[in-house]
């Protein structure tokens, strides 16, 4: 049997685009929170602010920004389900093969990668901090996919300030990434003592 195509708008409601704009606001908020999370994480690696701020404080700030970014991303995605001017199912929102448009696919895939990285922290103790940290690097391509989606699917292209802010939010992580590669902590032959501190701290907790 031939399956009927989904309607263009949700049946029985108006074509009001208010929820679409709300979703866009949460989308931009999520993007900038993600950019801040990446920047904060790269600062952790380069150790630039450690002269003034304790590393534990920086680590907690990185996690807080990541949680805010994921929360805003989930709200951004789920608001589309209730939109009046377009028809979205849960599968179209959350599944790459659910029928989403091409400009949405990078966002779905990027968010799923970031969610996996976030949930992987629960397995950090079992696999060790060093191995988990290598898996954590998948957050960077996840952020790139989110950035592609944000630029491609943006409905506010007439707002030059948004594009300028997004460009700056991409340039700063790129510059810090270069510093991270060139820093001593980023070289493979020089271990980061912070890993030993974290693993010792975790061993002390789980032995209680």
C-alpha positions as MATLAB code, in Angstrom:
seq = 'XXXXXXXXXXXXXXXXXXXXXXXXXXXXXXXXXXXXXXXXXXXXXXXXXXXXXXXXXXXXXXXXXXXXXXXXXXXXXXXXXXXXXXXXXXXXXXXXXXXXXXXXXXXXXXXXXXXXXXXXXXXXXXXXXXXXXXXXXXXXXXXXXXXXXXXXXXXXXXXXXXXXXXXXXXXXXXXXXXXXXXXXXXXXXXXXXXXXXXXXXXXXXXXX';
ca = [
       0.000    0.000    0.000;
       1.182    3.485   -0.817;
       1.654    5.536    2.341;
       0.193    9.018    2.159;
       2.620   11.889    2.513;
       2.525   13.974    5.674;
       0.481   17.171    5.399;
       2.355   20.440    4.970;
       0.769   21.896    8.109;
      -0.626   20.329   11.249;
      -4.311   19.518   10.658;
      -6.900   21.664   12.365;
      -4.703   24.622   13.269;
      -3.686   27.938   11.772;
      -0.504   28.781    9.881;
       0.834   30.969   12.693;
       4.665   30.915   12.602;
       5.216   32.008   16.218;
       6.488   28.627   17.389;
       8.864   28.510   14.444;
      10.463   31.747   15.627;
      10.592   30.450   19.208;
      12.349   27.333   17.966;
      14.805   29.559   16.114;
      15.563   31.555   19.257;
      16.298   28.369   21.191;
      18.378   27.149   18.252;
      20.619   30.221   18.274;
      20.826   30.013   22.067;
      21.907   26.378   21.838;
      24.528   27.185   19.199;
      26.138   29.934   21.254;
      26.061   27.767   24.391;
      27.783   25.020   22.388;
      30.380   27.455   21.091;
      30.991   28.630   24.652;
      31.318   25.002   25.782;
      33.918   24.281   23.104;
      35.826   27.474   23.883;
      35.758   26.709   27.604;
      36.951   23.158   26.987;
      39.817   24.335   24.804;
      40.808   26.798   27.506;
      40.994   23.815   29.851;
      43.468   22.139   27.512;
      45.602   25.193   26.784;
      45.685   26.056   30.523;
      45.665   29.763   29.758;
      43.312   30.837   32.591;
      44.721   28.514   35.279;
      46.849   31.281   36.736;
      43.692   33.031   37.899;
      41.004   30.305   38.125;
      41.194   26.872   39.718;
      41.052   24.026   37.217;
      38.210   22.363   39.117;
      36.163   25.549   38.712;
      36.893   25.629   34.983;
      35.922   21.966   34.691;
      32.596   22.617   36.446;
      31.897   25.615   34.218;
      32.541   23.503   31.128;
      30.021   20.905   32.293;
      27.430   23.565   33.157;
      27.670   25.116   29.691;
      27.391   21.680   28.085;
      24.201   20.948   30.037;
      22.696   24.313   29.050;
      23.620   23.712   25.399;
      22.004   20.270   25.346;
      18.896   21.525   27.159;
      18.420   24.387   24.688;
      19.020   21.991   21.780;
      16.365   19.557   22.989;
      13.845   22.381   23.454;
      14.725   23.757   19.999;
      14.086   20.367   18.417;
      10.941   19.493   20.345;
       9.204   22.835   19.784;
       8.956   21.917   16.102;
       6.528   19.140   17.006;
       3.976   21.748   18.119;
       4.445   24.166   15.227;
       1.332   25.328   13.383;
       2.980   26.272   10.102;
       4.744   22.945    9.468;
       4.114   19.287   10.173;
       6.749   17.434   12.208;
       6.607   13.974   13.712;
       8.918   12.750   16.459;
      10.740   10.519   13.984;
      11.310   13.460   11.646;
      12.705   15.463   14.561;
      15.009   12.871   16.110;
      15.869   10.316   13.397;
      18.215   10.953   10.497;
      16.126    8.637    8.304;
      12.810   10.064    9.560;
      12.224   12.304    6.560;
      13.816   15.562    7.711;
      14.967   18.157    5.201;
      18.591   18.217    4.084;
      19.408   21.336    6.103;
      18.127   19.657    9.279;
      20.043   16.377    8.927;
      23.404   17.794   10.146;
      21.657   19.164   13.225;
      20.034   15.827   14.060;
      23.272   13.904   13.604;
      25.331   16.494   15.480;
      22.953   16.542   18.438;
      22.922   12.747   18.621;
      26.729   12.705   18.684;
      26.791   15.283   21.472;
      24.187   13.380   23.485;
      26.287   10.209   23.196;
      29.360   12.093   24.372;
      27.397   13.540   27.292;
      26.026   10.164   28.390;
      29.444    8.553   28.030;
      30.526   10.304   31.216;
      28.626    7.606   33.126;
      31.130    5.068   31.772;
      34.145    7.221   32.511;
      35.081    5.240   35.621;
      34.965    1.893   33.821;
      37.032    2.841   30.803;
      39.356    5.321   32.525;
      39.612    9.067   32.110;
      42.236    8.961   29.354;
      40.210    6.639   27.116;
      37.019    8.544   27.824;
      38.762   11.799   26.944;
      39.630   10.404   23.507;
      35.961    9.550   22.933;
      35.070   13.030   24.177;
      36.846   14.410   21.101;
      33.830   13.353   19.032;
      32.137   16.432   20.498;
      34.148   18.592   18.086;
      32.756   17.083   14.844;
      29.355   17.132   16.558;
      29.719   20.867   17.082;
      30.779   21.340   13.457;
      27.625   19.534   12.295;
      25.532   21.756   14.562;
      27.237   24.830   13.101;
      26.489   23.650    9.555;
      22.841   23.152   10.471;
      22.657   26.549   12.194;
      24.045   28.387    9.170;
      22.169   26.353    6.553;
      18.734   26.280    8.176;
      18.796   29.806    9.596;
      15.588   31.739    8.928;
      17.010   35.055   10.142;
      19.443   35.640    7.294;
      18.574   39.323    7.189;
      20.085   39.802   10.660;
      23.741   40.551    9.916;
      24.603   40.707   13.615;
      23.613   37.060   14.042;
      25.845   35.964   11.184;
      28.719   38.052   12.552;
      28.293   36.543   16.007;
      28.143   33.019   14.570;
      31.294   33.644   12.535;
      33.089   34.892   15.649;
      31.809   31.898   17.607;
      33.381   29.613   14.994;
      36.647   31.547   14.676;
      37.454   31.543   18.390;
      37.268   27.723   18.779;
      39.353   27.346   15.616;
      42.051   29.651   16.987;
      42.025   27.887   20.352;
      42.178   24.518   18.618;
      45.386   25.613   16.909;
      46.761   26.674   20.293;
      45.680   23.337   21.717;
      47.605   21.450   19.025;
      50.688   23.595   19.542;
      50.573   23.511   23.352;
      52.722   21.018   25.307;
      49.605   19.401   26.781;
      48.380   18.663   23.282;
      51.422   16.644   22.293;
      51.058   12.910   22.546;
      54.475   12.382   24.085;
      53.681   14.610   27.046;
      50.993   13.318   29.386;
      48.592   15.716   31.036;
      48.932   15.384   34.840;
      45.305   16.458   35.178;
      44.298   12.969   34.036;
      46.136   11.490   37.019;
      44.418   13.954   39.371;
      40.954   13.051   38.047;
      41.568    9.304   38.177;
      42.946    9.517   41.719;
      39.925   11.591   42.765;
      37.521    9.058   41.238;
      39.319    6.148   42.896;
      38.943    7.883   46.247;
      35.198    8.343   45.714;
      34.385    4.812   44.593;
      36.425    3.189   47.334;
      34.178    4.697   50.001;
];
